[in-house]
């Protein structure tokens, strides 16, 4: 049985808490948050506290907290015997340097409060300062997911950066698509099968190998029609830059 | 029974041919392409020809051709009694003005030669000059798909533009993600669950409502770390522009 104390009450804390609670061989002993009111969801499920001084001992202390408070909370846990881990994509392992046993347990996924998540599909990026603790984190990931990767702090930074492109920036392009549909009084529904297929396509193929569209075809007439439609909007800048980026990536020239 | 002659032998022609062949109540009488060699796939399945003069009569002539040859091929069909339709997202209905009965049958999807397509998930954008012909195209779409939309040429232009954002540009961001992974010696596999979830998320919610990430949180420290990692690459320009676009879309300021 792996005993855990979760610190935090946001999306990541809530989703991981649910996953651990449903899993065999994991026990969430306690949930901490500095604001008592945020603990309502966890009350009745396990013990809760808003005081660091009231924290029990555990195998793992999971800091699912905002990036900038991780070092100061970790410092307060420096006397604990358990493994202190954070769940952030962009915070280095060294941010926990006040703790003897430290690690990272970063789930590479986008969490929404309402939407349930299939943990068997989530890659966990793991890192520890002690070799023997890596196995503990692998065991923990194994309880809720099939996929664990050993990833250094530097690699994790690079993964987090990549995630901004394929998740946050992609989502903004979806938002632009919705905005353009609204402008043309077209239901956004009509684009959803295309969005879904575009994501599915790269499960089997390299995205570079399946690039299509006017930029790739060097279809100047369509590109000009589109620029005209976009007028002088912010979206025009995106169209121009991504068209030229696709062409330079694939060695084409307008 | 709707009788069709398909003109063209590219991705769209091939996929539609397969879908019509598998459907009840549709008969592809003939496939035309100017290059005899491109007809190999269709031989044995139906009649083929590389000569316009050898085309039979049919209910519908489906021009799944490159945008710029559509008007000249349509002109050669002006004596036919059937409905002349093209399958392009960006060519207006008027490009077929030499034909008495004209229409558009635009499947809004990204087609790859190798990958099979679930037609029940593809929206067809339909347009005709005669009201009575619209029903014929609805019937045809109904044979292979549940989704048909009546869309004007102007709206179709706008949809095609939106599709460039949510499909072609999104795919390029996937390619950038893969490139960044390669640079960090990280398997691109690790990003795929995130890509899939990002696309699934907007099936239920408006993309604008589920925007996340450093730009949205105005997380200057993470943004600066990312810009540093990107150096002076083309990808840095994309990062800067999309970060500022997200902030101006959502009324935030750095």
Tab-separated table of C-alpha atoms in Angstrom:
chain	number	residue	atom	x	y	z
A	1	UNK	CA	0.000	0.000	0.000
A	2	UNK	CA	1.413	3.414	-1.039
A	3	UNK	CA	0.318	6.150	1.365
A	4	UNK	CA	-0.030	9.641	-0.059
A	5	UNK	CA	-0.767	13.112	1.179
A	6	UNK	CA	-2.015	15.503	-1.507
A	7	UNK	CA	-1.265	19.213	-1.172
A	8	UNK	CA	-3.483	21.432	-3.315
A	9	UNK	CA	-7.125	21.448	-4.426
A	10	UNK	CA	-7.060	22.606	-8.054
A	11	UNK	CA	-7.705	20.615	-11.254
A	12	UNK	CA	-4.606	18.435	-11.045
A	13	UNK	CA	-5.024	17.736	-7.311
A	14	UNK	CA	-8.701	16.873	-7.759
A	15	UNK	CA	-8.172	14.599	-10.769
A	16	UNK	CA	-5.241	12.761	-9.189
A	17	UNK	CA	-7.149	12.413	-5.913
A	18	UNK	CA	-10.053	10.773	-7.774
A	19	UNK	CA	-7.722	8.450	-9.663
A	20	UNK	CA	-5.815	7.400	-6.528
A	21	UNK	CA	-9.054	6.898	-4.596
A	22	UNK	CA	-10.369	4.572	-7.296
A	23	UNK	CA	-7.094	2.601	-7.559
A	24	UNK	CA	-6.062	-0.500	-5.631
A	25	UNK	CA	-2.956	-0.251	-3.464
A	26	UNK	CA	-3.005	3.524	-2.951
A	27	UNK	CA	-4.351	5.347	0.079
A	28	UNK	CA	-4.762	9.124	0.151
A	29	UNK	CA	-4.353	9.732	3.899
A	30	UNK	CA	-4.872	13.473	3.892
A	31	UNK	CA	-5.489	16.474	1.658
A	32	UNK	CA	-4.023	19.887	2.509
A	33	UNK	CA	-4.942	23.325	1.247
A	34	UNK	CA	-4.164	26.690	2.830
A	35	UNK	CA	-7.743	27.843	2.203
A	36	UNK	CA	-10.179	25.756	4.268
A	37	UNK	CA	-13.075	26.468	1.870
A	38	UNK	CA	-11.339	24.721	-1.035
A	39	UNK	CA	-11.289	21.462	0.922
A	40	UNK	CA	-15.074	20.910	0.829
A	41	UNK	CA	-14.863	18.449	-2.063
A	42	UNK	CA	-12.444	16.192	-0.142
A	43	UNK	CA	-14.218	16.209	3.236
A	44	UNK	CA	-15.975	12.929	3.952
A	45	UNK	CA	-13.618	11.247	1.456
A	46	UNK	CA	-10.469	11.511	3.593
A	47	UNK	CA	-8.891	13.668	6.313
A	48	UNK	CA	-8.251	17.300	5.403
A	49	UNK	CA	-6.283	20.155	6.910
A	50	UNK	CA	-5.373	23.757	6.180
A	51	UNK	CA	-2.314	23.653	8.480
A	52	UNK	CA	1.068	22.328	7.397
A	53	UNK	CA	1.830	21.561	11.061
A	54	UNK	CA	-1.028	19.055	11.098
A	55	UNK	CA	0.337	16.963	8.220
A	56	UNK	CA	0.897	13.272	9.048
A	57	UNK	CA	3.733	11.093	7.732
A	58	UNK	CA	3.319	9.373	4.353
A	59	UNK	CA	5.315	7.580	1.638
A	60	UNK	CA	4.720	10.437	-0.800
A	61	UNK	CA	3.774	14.104	-0.403
A	62	UNK	CA	2.275	15.214	-3.698
A	63	UNK	CA	2.511	18.983	-4.250
A	64	UNK	CA	-0.164	19.765	-6.869
A	65	UNK	CA	0.270	23.478	-6.319
A	66	UNK	CA	0.829	26.662	-8.312
A	67	UNK	CA	4.411	26.786	-9.637
A	68	UNK	CA	5.532	29.753	-7.562
A	69	UNK	CA	4.491	28.374	-4.155
A	70	UNK	CA	6.154	24.959	-4.649
A	71	UNK	CA	9.590	25.914	-3.167
A	72	UNK	CA	8.176	27.550	-0.024
A	73	UNK	CA	5.763	24.680	0.758
A	74	UNK	CA	8.532	22.145	0.039
A	75	UNK	CA	10.769	23.929	2.552
A	76	UNK	CA	8.146	23.422	5.242
A	77	UNK	CA	8.218	19.686	4.517
A	78	UNK	CA	11.998	19.325	4.789
A	79	UNK	CA	11.751	17.385	8.077
A	80	UNK	CA	9.439	14.736	6.606
A	81	UNK	CA	10.790	11.255	5.850
A	82	UNK	CA	8.572	10.704	2.809
A	83	UNK	CA	9.322	11.494	-0.825
A	84	UNK	CA	8.373	15.094	-1.729
A	85	UNK	CA	7.188	15.411	-5.348
A	86	UNK	CA	5.603	18.171	-7.400
A	87	UNK	CA	3.333	17.791	-10.460
A	88	UNK	CA	4.472	20.773	-12.535
A	89	UNK	CA	5.677	20.723	-16.138
A	90	UNK	CA	7.921	23.739	-15.818
A	91	UNK	CA	9.402	23.636	-12.295
A	92	UNK	CA	12.839	21.937	-12.054
A	93	UNK	CA	13.534	19.164	-9.552
A	94	UNK	CA	15.953	21.552	-7.809
A	95	UNK	CA	13.049	23.687	-6.625
A	96	UNK	CA	12.666	20.968	-3.960
A	97	UNK	CA	16.334	21.125	-2.938
A	98	UNK	CA	15.425	21.724	0.728
A	99	UNK	CA	14.066	18.160	0.832
A	100	UNK	CA	16.355	15.117	1.085
A	101	UNK	CA	14.165	12.865	-1.047
A	102	UNK	CA	12.609	14.763	-3.950
A	103	UNK	CA	10.892	13.977	-7.241
A	104	UNK	CA	8.557	15.015	-10.035
A	105	UNK	CA	5.291	13.319	-10.948
A	106	UNK	CA	4.048	15.327	-13.961
A	107	UNK	CA	0.916	14.112	-15.752
A	108	UNK	CA	1.119	15.366	-19.342
A	109	UNK	CA	-2.519	16.162	-19.921
A	110	UNK	CA	-5.012	19.031	-20.014
A	111	UNK	CA	-7.463	18.837	-17.136
A	112	UNK	CA	-10.888	20.450	-16.960
A	113	UNK	CA	-12.834	20.447	-13.710
A	114	UNK	CA	-15.955	18.861	-15.263
A	115	UNK	CA	-14.470	16.311	-17.639
A	116	UNK	CA	-13.414	12.856	-16.436
A	117	UNK	CA	-10.032	11.630	-17.618
A	118	UNK	CA	-8.928	8.192	-18.770
A	119	UNK	CA	-5.709	7.766	-16.777
A	120	UNK	CA	-4.598	4.733	-18.758
A	121	UNK	CA	-4.005	7.202	-21.603
A	122	UNK	CA	-1.938	9.723	-19.620
A	123	UNK	CA	1.868	9.729	-19.803
A	124	UNK	CA	3.550	10.479	-16.478
A	125	UNK	CA	6.945	12.183	-16.609
A	126	UNK	CA	8.963	10.969	-13.630
A	127	UNK	CA	12.180	12.244	-12.068
A	128	UNK	CA	13.858	11.721	-8.672
A	129	UNK	CA	17.181	12.596	-7.076
A	130	UNK	CA	17.601	9.058	-5.653
A	131	UNK	CA	17.513	6.072	-7.981
A	132	UNK	CA	15.530	3.937	-5.526
A	133	UNK	CA	12.736	6.523	-5.347
A	134	UNK	CA	12.187	6.356	-9.093
A	135	UNK	CA	10.753	2.863	-8.639
A	136	UNK	CA	8.306	4.179	-6.031
A	137	UNK	CA	6.983	6.767	-8.517
A	138	UNK	CA	6.814	4.125	-11.268
A	139	UNK	CA	4.771	1.958	-8.925
A	140	UNK	CA	2.458	4.874	-8.171
A	141	UNK	CA	1.989	5.710	-11.870
A	142	UNK	CA	1.427	2.014	-12.534
A	143	UNK	CA	-1.527	1.989	-10.133
A	144	UNK	CA	-3.449	4.433	-12.341
A	145	UNK	CA	-1.794	4.400	-15.756
A	146	UNK	CA	0.131	2.191	-18.125
A	147	UNK	CA	2.552	4.878	-19.229
A	148	UNK	CA	5.527	6.170	-17.231
A	149	UNK	CA	8.540	7.948	-18.721
A	150	UNK	CA	11.798	8.858	-17.011
A	151	UNK	CA	12.311	12.502	-17.994
A	152	UNK	CA	14.983	14.953	-16.848
A	153	UNK	CA	14.135	18.503	-15.735
A	154	UNK	CA	15.594	19.865	-18.973
A	155	UNK	CA	13.540	17.457	-21.090
A	156	UNK	CA	10.422	18.230	-19.071
A	157	UNK	CA	10.894	21.940	-19.851
A	158	UNK	CA	11.051	21.058	-23.539
A	159	UNK	CA	7.955	18.824	-23.271
A	160	UNK	CA	6.066	21.597	-21.527
A	161	UNK	CA	7.046	23.990	-24.312
A	162	UNK	CA	5.907	21.472	-26.942
A	163	UNK	CA	2.630	21.066	-25.053
A	164	UNK	CA	1.981	24.805	-25.363
A	165	UNK	CA	2.155	24.414	-29.155
A	166	UNK	CA	0.054	21.238	-29.513
A	167	UNK	CA	-2.498	22.068	-26.815
A	168	UNK	CA	-2.800	25.769	-25.888
A	169	UNK	CA	-1.956	27.213	-29.315
A	170	UNK	CA	-3.980	24.544	-31.121
A	171	UNK	CA	-6.955	25.381	-28.925
A	172	UNK	CA	-6.619	29.047	-29.877
A	173	UNK	CA	-6.746	28.069	-33.562
A	174	UNK	CA	-9.974	26.195	-32.762
A	175	UNK	CA	-11.251	29.424	-31.170
A	176	UNK	CA	-10.337	31.368	-34.325
A	177	UNK	CA	-12.203	28.749	-36.395
A	178	UNK	CA	-15.259	29.232	-34.208
A	179	UNK	CA	-14.986	33.022	-34.526
A	180	UNK	CA	-14.774	32.812	-38.339
A	181	UNK	CA	-17.798	30.492	-38.409
A	182	UNK	CA	-19.792	32.939	-36.287
A	183	UNK	CA	-18.869	35.725	-38.697
A	184	UNK	CA	-20.240	33.681	-41.608
A	185	UNK	CA	-23.313	32.520	-39.635
A	186	UNK	CA	-22.142	28.938	-39.969
A	187	UNK	CA	-22.599	26.392	-37.136
A	188	UNK	CA	-19.185	25.550	-35.580
A	189	UNK	CA	-20.446	21.915	-35.461
A	190	UNK	CA	-19.552	21.638	-39.124
A	191	UNK	CA	-15.801	21.851	-38.333
A	192	UNK	CA	-15.757	19.248	-35.552
A	193	UNK	CA	-15.320	16.096	-37.660
A	194	UNK	CA	-12.377	17.795	-39.402
A	195	UNK	CA	-10.816	18.752	-36.057
A	196	UNK	CA	-11.197	15.213	-34.799
A	197	UNK	CA	-9.772	13.622	-37.966
A	198	UNK	CA	-6.803	16.044	-38.016
A	199	UNK	CA	-5.868	14.905	-34.496
A	200	UNK	CA	-6.415	11.201	-35.329
A	201	UNK	CA	-4.330	11.385	-38.488
A	202	UNK	CA	-1.076	11.901	-36.592
A	203	UNK	CA	-1.592	8.871	-34.352
A	204	UNK	CA	-0.173	6.757	-37.179
A	205	UNK	CA	1.823	9.291	-39.234
A	206	UNK	CA	4.363	12.036	-38.616
A	207	UNK	CA	2.567	15.419	-38.790
A	208	UNK	CA	5.250	16.753	-41.134
A	209	UNK	CA	4.449	13.922	-43.559
A	210	UNK	CA	0.702	14.625	-43.703
A	211	UNK	CA	0.776	18.424	-44.012
A	212	UNK	CA	-1.834	19.638	-46.534
A	213	UNK	CA	-3.487	22.953	-47.455
A	214	UNK	CA	-2.891	26.055	-49.584
A	215	UNK	CA	0.529	26.870	-48.027
A	216	UNK	CA	1.797	23.337	-48.671
A	217	UNK	CA	0.447	23.344	-52.258
A	218	UNK	CA	1.823	26.857	-52.762
A	219	UNK	CA	-1.699	27.784	-53.915
A	220	UNK	CA	-1.196	31.554	-54.172
A	221	UNK	CA	-4.682	32.279	-55.474
A	222	UNK	CA	-6.410	30.622	-52.475
A	223	UNK	CA	-3.958	32.260	-50.051
A	224	UNK	CA	-4.807	35.688	-51.511
A	225	UNK	CA	-8.548	35.010	-51.311
A	226	UNK	CA	-8.132	34.078	-47.651
A	227	UNK	CA	-6.051	37.164	-46.836
A	228	UNK	CA	-8.714	39.324	-48.442
A	229	UNK	CA	-11.427	37.659	-46.353
A	230	UNK	CA	-9.399	38.234	-43.180
A	231	UNK	CA	-8.970	41.965	-43.812
A	232	UNK	CA	-6.617	43.578	-41.318
A	233	UNK	CA	-7.521	41.411	-38.333
A	234	UNK	CA	-5.205	39.755	-35.762
A	235	UNK	CA	-6.171	36.495	-37.480
A	236	UNK	CA	-4.571	37.735	-40.695
A	237	UNK	CA	-1.196	37.962	-38.915
A	238	UNK	CA	-1.615	34.348	-37.770
A	239	UNK	CA	-2.530	33.270	-41.321
A	240	UNK	CA	0.496	35.040	-42.809
A	241	UNK	CA	2.976	33.752	-40.236
A	242	UNK	CA	1.786	30.133	-40.261
A	243	UNK	CA	1.624	30.075	-44.069
A	244	UNK	CA	5.224	31.270	-44.273
A	245	UNK	CA	6.260	28.910	-41.430
A	246	UNK	CA	4.763	25.902	-43.269
A	247	UNK	CA	6.546	26.926	-46.449
A	248	UNK	CA	9.918	27.407	-44.803
A	249	UNK	CA	9.517	24.170	-42.771
A	250	UNK	CA	8.858	22.250	-45.999
A	251	UNK	CA	11.395	24.123	-48.121
A	252	UNK	CA	8.851	25.920	-50.293
A	253	UNK	CA	8.815	29.562	-51.381
A	254	UNK	CA	5.935	31.838	-52.320
B	1	UNK	CA	-30.997	4.720	-58.127
B	2	UNK	CA	-28.777	7.808	-58.517
B	3	UNK	CA	-26.373	7.413	-61.428
B	4	UNK	CA	-23.068	9.240	-61.150
B	5	UNK	CA	-20.051	9.853	-63.318
B	6	UNK	CA	-16.918	10.824	-61.349
B	7	UNK	CA	-14.332	13.073	-63.007
B	8	UNK	CA	-10.921	12.971	-61.326
B	9	UNK	CA	-8.765	10.344	-59.658
B	10	UNK	CA	-7.177	12.097	-56.661
B	11	UNK	CA	-7.876	11.649	-52.944
B	12	UNK	CA	-11.385	13.110	-52.968
B	13	UNK	CA	-12.406	11.248	-56.146
B	14	UNK	CA	-11.064	7.949	-54.793
B	15	UNK	CA	-12.667	8.286	-51.361
B	16	UNK	CA	-16.046	9.342	-52.762
B	17	UNK	CA	-15.898	6.552	-55.350
B	18	UNK	CA	-15.342	3.990	-52.582
B	19	UNK	CA	-18.160	5.417	-50.476
B	20	UNK	CA	-20.632	5.488	-53.410
B	21	UNK	CA	-19.649	1.965	-54.455
B	22	UNK	CA	-20.342	0.650	-50.961
B	23	UNK	CA	-23.690	2.510	-50.671
B	24	UNK	CA	-27.160	1.279	-51.653
B	25	UNK	CA	-29.021	3.276	-54.298
B	26	UNK	CA	-25.984	4.844	-55.994
B	27	UNK	CA	-24.286	3.617	-59.139
B	28	UNK	CA	-20.987	5.046	-60.358
B	29	UNK	CA	-21.385	4.448	-64.104
B	30	UNK	CA	-18.025	5.769	-65.216
B	31	UNK	CA	-14.809	7.406	-63.998
B	32	UNK	CA	-12.965	9.935	-66.152
B	33	UNK	CA	-9.416	11.191	-65.919
B	34	UNK	CA	-7.347	12.897	-68.630
B	35	UNK	CA	-4.359	10.673	-67.765
B	36	UNK	CA	-5.130	7.045	-68.588
B	37	UNK	CA	-2.549	5.765	-66.068
B	38	UNK	CA	-4.400	7.295	-63.120
B	39	UNK	CA	-7.464	5.188	-63.893
B	40	UNK	CA	-5.865	1.856	-62.957
B	41	UNK	CA	-7.477	1.798	-59.510
B	42	UNK	CA	-10.971	2.122	-61.000
B	43	UNK	CA	-10.624	-0.407	-63.824
B	44	UNK	CA	-12.491	-3.620	-63.113
B	45	UNK	CA	-14.692	-1.674	-60.681
B	46	UNK	CA	-16.563	0.368	-63.299
B	47	UNK	CA	-16.128	1.785	-66.813
B	48	UNK	CA	-13.326	4.313	-67.246
B	49	UNK	CA	-12.312	6.798	-69.924
B	50	UNK	CA	-9.710	9.461	-70.576
B	51	UNK	CA	-11.846	11.190	-73.215
B	52	UNK	CA	-14.586	13.707	-72.385
B	53	UNK	CA	-16.284	12.789	-75.691
B	54	UNK	CA	-16.804	9.246	-74.401
B	55	UNK	CA	-18.745	10.307	-71.299
B	56	UNK	CA	-22.227	8.765	-70.975
B	57	UNK	CA	-25.307	10.497	-69.547
B	58	UNK	CA	-25.894	10.444	-65.777
B	59	UNK	CA	-27.940	12.116	-63.032
B	60	UNK	CA	-24.851	13.748	-61.592
B	61	UNK	CA	-21.397	14.570	-62.981
B	62	UNK	CA	-19.080	14.911	-59.989
B	63	UNK	CA	-16.001	17.054	-60.740
B	64	UNK	CA	-13.455	16.051	-58.074
B	65	UNK	CA	-10.722	17.988	-59.866
B	66	UNK	CA	-8.045	20.577	-59.120
B	67	UNK	CA	-9.642	24.009	-58.588
B	68	UNK	CA	-8.177	25.637	-61.691
B	69	UNK	CA	-9.378	23.051	-64.222
B	70	UNK	CA	-12.983	22.979	-62.959
B	71	UNK	CA	-14.318	25.776	-65.252
B	72	UNK	CA	-12.792	24.368	-68.449
B	73	UNK	CA	-13.989	20.792	-67.818
B	74	UNK	CA	-17.428	22.096	-66.841
B	75	UNK	CA	-17.626	23.978	-70.129
B	76	UNK	CA	-17.107	20.720	-72.007
B	77	UNK	CA	-20.091	19.246	-70.134
B	78	UNK	CA	-22.483	22.107	-70.964
B	79	UNK	CA	-24.528	19.937	-73.348
B	80	UNK	CA	-25.203	17.264	-70.706
B	81	UNK	CA	-28.642	16.981	-69.134
B	82	UNK	CA	-27.340	15.869	-65.733
B	83	UNK	CA	-26.441	18.038	-62.750
B	84	UNK	CA	-22.826	19.237	-62.887
B	85	UNK	CA	-21.269	19.584	-59.410
B	86	UNK	CA	-17.780	20.220	-58.104
B	87	UNK	CA	-16.319	19.164	-54.739
B	88	UNK	CA	-14.104	22.166	-53.962
B	89	UNK	CA	-14.138	24.278	-50.820
B	90	UNK	CA	-12.916	27.432	-52.478
B	91	UNK	CA	-14.442	27.482	-56.003
B	92	UNK	CA	-17.727	29.433	-56.280
B	93	UNK	CA	-20.840	27.902	-57.850
B	94	UNK	CA	-20.493	30.454	-60.680
B	95	UNK	CA	-17.375	28.668	-61.940
B	96	UNK	CA	-19.885	26.235	-63.481
B	97	UNK	CA	-21.931	29.001	-65.146
B	98	UNK	CA	-21.624	27.363	-68.580
B	99	UNK	CA	-23.839	24.527	-67.285
B	100	UNK	CA	-27.619	24.911	-66.950
B	101	UNK	CA	-27.886	22.723	-63.846
B	102	UNK	CA	-24.981	23.278	-61.481
B	103	UNK	CA	-24.107	22.550	-57.885
B	104	UNK	CA	-21.486	22.014	-55.184
B	105	UNK	CA	-20.954	18.825	-53.174
B	106	UNK	CA	-18.100	19.719	-50.804
B	107	UNK	CA	-17.083	17.138	-48.200
B	108	UNK	CA	-15.516	19.031	-45.287
B	109	UNK	CA	-12.790	16.583	-44.349
B	110	UNK	CA	-9.077	15.922	-44.741
B	111	UNK	CA	-8.418	12.890	-46.925
B	112	UNK	CA	-5.273	10.764	-47.016
B	113	UNK	CA	-4.821	8.134	-49.691
B	114	UNK	CA	-4.166	5.313	-47.211
B	115	UNK	CA	-6.620	6.095	-44.444
B	116	UNK	CA	-10.256	4.962	-44.626
B	117	UNK	CA	-12.884	7.541	-43.736
B	118	UNK	CA	-16.100	7.205	-41.764
B	119	UNK	CA	-18.538	9.023	-44.052
B	120	UNK	CA	-21.265	9.139	-41.443
B	121	UNK	CA	-19.041	11.699	-39.689
B	122	UNK	CA	-18.441	13.950	-42.694
B	123	UNK	CA	-20.468	17.134	-43.198
B	124	UNK	CA	-21.353	17.822	-46.836
B	125	UNK	CA	-21.755	21.472	-47.856
B	126	UNK	CA	-24.392	21.592	-50.589
B	127	UNK	CA	-25.348	24.349	-53.033
B	128	UNK	CA	-27.302	24.374	-56.319
B	129	UNK	CA	-28.664	27.015	-58.677
B	130	UNK	CA	-32.045	25.244	-58.951
B	131	UNK	CA	-34.029	24.514	-55.808
B	132	UNK	CA	-35.157	21.088	-57.079
B	133	UNK	CA	-31.561	19.957	-57.562
B	134	UNK	CA	-30.728	20.632	-53.916
B	135	UNK	CA	-32.912	17.671	-52.950
B	136	UNK	CA	-30.988	15.441	-55.365
B	137	UNK	CA	-27.700	16.360	-53.640
B	138	UNK	CA	-29.276	15.878	-50.208
B	139	UNK	CA	-30.379	12.417	-51.338
B	140	UNK	CA	-26.862	11.644	-52.555
B	141	UNK	CA	-25.271	12.832	-49.291
B	142	UNK	CA	-27.888	10.836	-47.396
B	143	UNK	CA	-26.726	7.640	-49.110
B	144	UNK	CA	-23.299	7.915	-47.475
B	145	UNK	CA	-23.622	10.332	-44.571
B	146	UNK	CA	-26.050	11.664	-42.011
B	147	UNK	CA	-24.927	15.261	-42.294
B	148	UNK	CA	-25.832	17.670	-45.095
B	149	UNK	CA	-25.728	21.458	-44.815
B	150	UNK	CA	-27.045	24.029	-47.280
B	151	UNK	CA	-24.154	26.468	-47.631
B	152	UNK	CA	-23.778	29.458	-49.973
B	153	UNK	CA	-20.589	30.059	-51.983
B	154	UNK	CA	-19.699	32.945	-49.679
B	155	UNK	CA	-20.189	30.804	-46.572
B	156	UNK	CA	-18.217	27.956	-48.137
B	157	UNK	CA	-15.280	30.329	-48.673
B	158	UNK	CA	-15.445	31.230	-44.988
B	159	UNK	CA	-15.656	27.544	-43.968
B	160	UNK	CA	-12.661	26.738	-46.133
B	161	UNK	CA	-10.734	29.564	-44.481
B	162	UNK	CA	-11.732	28.278	-41.021
B	163	UNK	CA	-10.625	24.782	-42.075
B	164	UNK	CA	-7.141	26.109	-42.863
B	165	UNK	CA	-6.888	27.285	-39.244
B	166	UNK	CA	-8.298	24.191	-37.506
B	167	UNK	CA	-6.721	21.604	-39.823
B	168	UNK	CA	-3.682	22.802	-41.823
B	169	UNK	CA	-2.336	25.271	-39.244
B	170	UNK	CA	-3.117	22.936	-36.350
B	171	UNK	CA	-1.217	20.171	-38.123
B	172	UNK	CA	1.777	22.479	-38.469
B	173	UNK	CA	1.713	23.092	-34.698
B	174	UNK	CA	1.767	19.300	-34.267
B	175	UNK	CA	4.823	19.251	-36.559
B	176	UNK	CA	6.502	21.918	-34.405
B	177	UNK	CA	5.725	19.816	-31.311
B	178	UNK	CA	7.377	16.824	-32.960
B	179	UNK	CA	10.411	18.938	-33.923
B	180	UNK	CA	10.805	20.236	-30.345
B	181	UNK	CA	10.542	16.671	-29.001
B	182	UNK	CA	13.242	15.502	-31.391
B	183	UNK	CA	15.472	18.334	-30.225
B	184	UNK	CA	15.071	17.178	-26.611
B	185	UNK	CA	15.404	13.475	-27.538
B	186	UNK	CA	11.897	12.881	-26.270
B	187	UNK	CA	9.549	10.398	-28.005
B	188	UNK	CA	6.718	12.311	-29.797
B	189	UNK	CA	4.395	9.527	-28.528
B	190	UNK	CA	4.334	11.298	-25.181
B	191	UNK	CA	2.348	14.236	-26.652
B	192	UNK	CA	-0.313	12.162	-28.421
B	193	UNK	CA	-2.758	11.708	-25.529
B	194	UNK	CA	-2.643	15.492	-24.976
B	195	UNK	CA	-3.302	16.158	-28.673
B	196	UNK	CA	-6.234	13.776	-28.652
B	197	UNK	CA	-7.734	15.211	-25.451
B	198	UNK	CA	-7.339	18.808	-26.708
B	199	UNK	CA	-9.410	17.923	-29.776
B	200	UNK	CA	-12.008	15.991	-27.743
B	201	UNK	CA	-12.415	18.797	-25.224
B	202	UNK	CA	-14.107	21.123	-27.717
B	203	UNK	CA	-16.715	18.562	-28.757
B	204	UNK	CA	-18.714	19.633	-25.712
B	205	UNK	CA	-17.351	23.118	-24.967
B	206	UNK	CA	-16.573	26.307	-26.862
B	207	UNK	CA	-12.779	26.477	-27.467
B	208	UNK	CA	-12.717	30.065	-26.193
B	209	UNK	CA	-14.184	28.858	-22.880
B	210	UNK	CA	-11.555	26.137	-22.303
B	211	UNK	CA	-8.405	28.090	-23.231
B	212	UNK	CA	-5.545	27.307	-20.825
B	213	UNK	CA	-1.764	27.810	-20.738
B	214	UNK	CA	0.843	30.441	-19.836
B	215	UNK	CA	-0.608	33.124	-22.172
B	216	UNK	CA	-4.082	32.723	-20.672
B	217	UNK	CA	-2.718	32.752	-17.099
B	218	UNK	CA	-0.461	35.702	-17.986
B	219	UNK	CA	2.399	33.601	-16.574
B	220	UNK	CA	5.281	35.869	-17.635
B	221	UNK	CA	7.988	33.756	-16.048
B	222	UNK	CA	7.014	30.598	-17.994
B	223	UNK	CA	6.611	32.616	-21.204
B	224	UNK	CA	10.139	33.998	-20.796
B	225	UNK	CA	11.579	30.539	-20.096
B	226	UNK	CA	9.918	29.280	-23.284
B	227	UNK	CA	11.190	32.174	-25.402
B	228	UNK	CA	14.689	31.524	-24.123
B	229	UNK	CA	14.420	27.831	-25.037
B	230	UNK	CA	13.228	28.757	-28.542
B	231	UNK	CA	16.195	31.048	-29.235
B	232	UNK	CA	15.784	32.960	-32.487
B	233	UNK	CA	13.948	30.241	-34.395
B	234	UNK	CA	10.888	30.546	-36.669
B	235	UNK	CA	9.021	28.772	-33.865
B	236	UNK	CA	9.760	31.706	-31.563
B	237	UNK	CA	7.808	34.021	-33.891
B	238	UNK	CA	4.860	31.603	-33.726
B	239	UNK	CA	5.117	31.480	-29.926
B	240	UNK	CA	5.201	35.284	-29.643
B	241	UNK	CA	2.330	35.899	-32.055
B	242	UNK	CA	0.008	33.217	-30.666
B	243	UNK	CA	0.728	34.280	-27.081
B	244	UNK	CA	-0.192	37.861	-27.915
B	245	UNK	CA	-3.207	36.692	-29.977
B	246	UNK	CA	-4.549	34.640	-27.048
B	247	UNK	CA	-4.088	37.618	-24.729
B	248	UNK	CA	-5.808	40.085	-27.022
B	249	UNK	CA	-8.625	37.574	-27.800
B	250	UNK	CA	-9.269	37.164	-24.072
B	251	UNK	CA	-8.693	40.824	-23.168
B	252	UNK	CA	-5.454	40.267	-21.256
B	253	UNK	CA	-2.268	42.302	-21.392
B	254	UNK	CA	1.327	41.317	-20.743
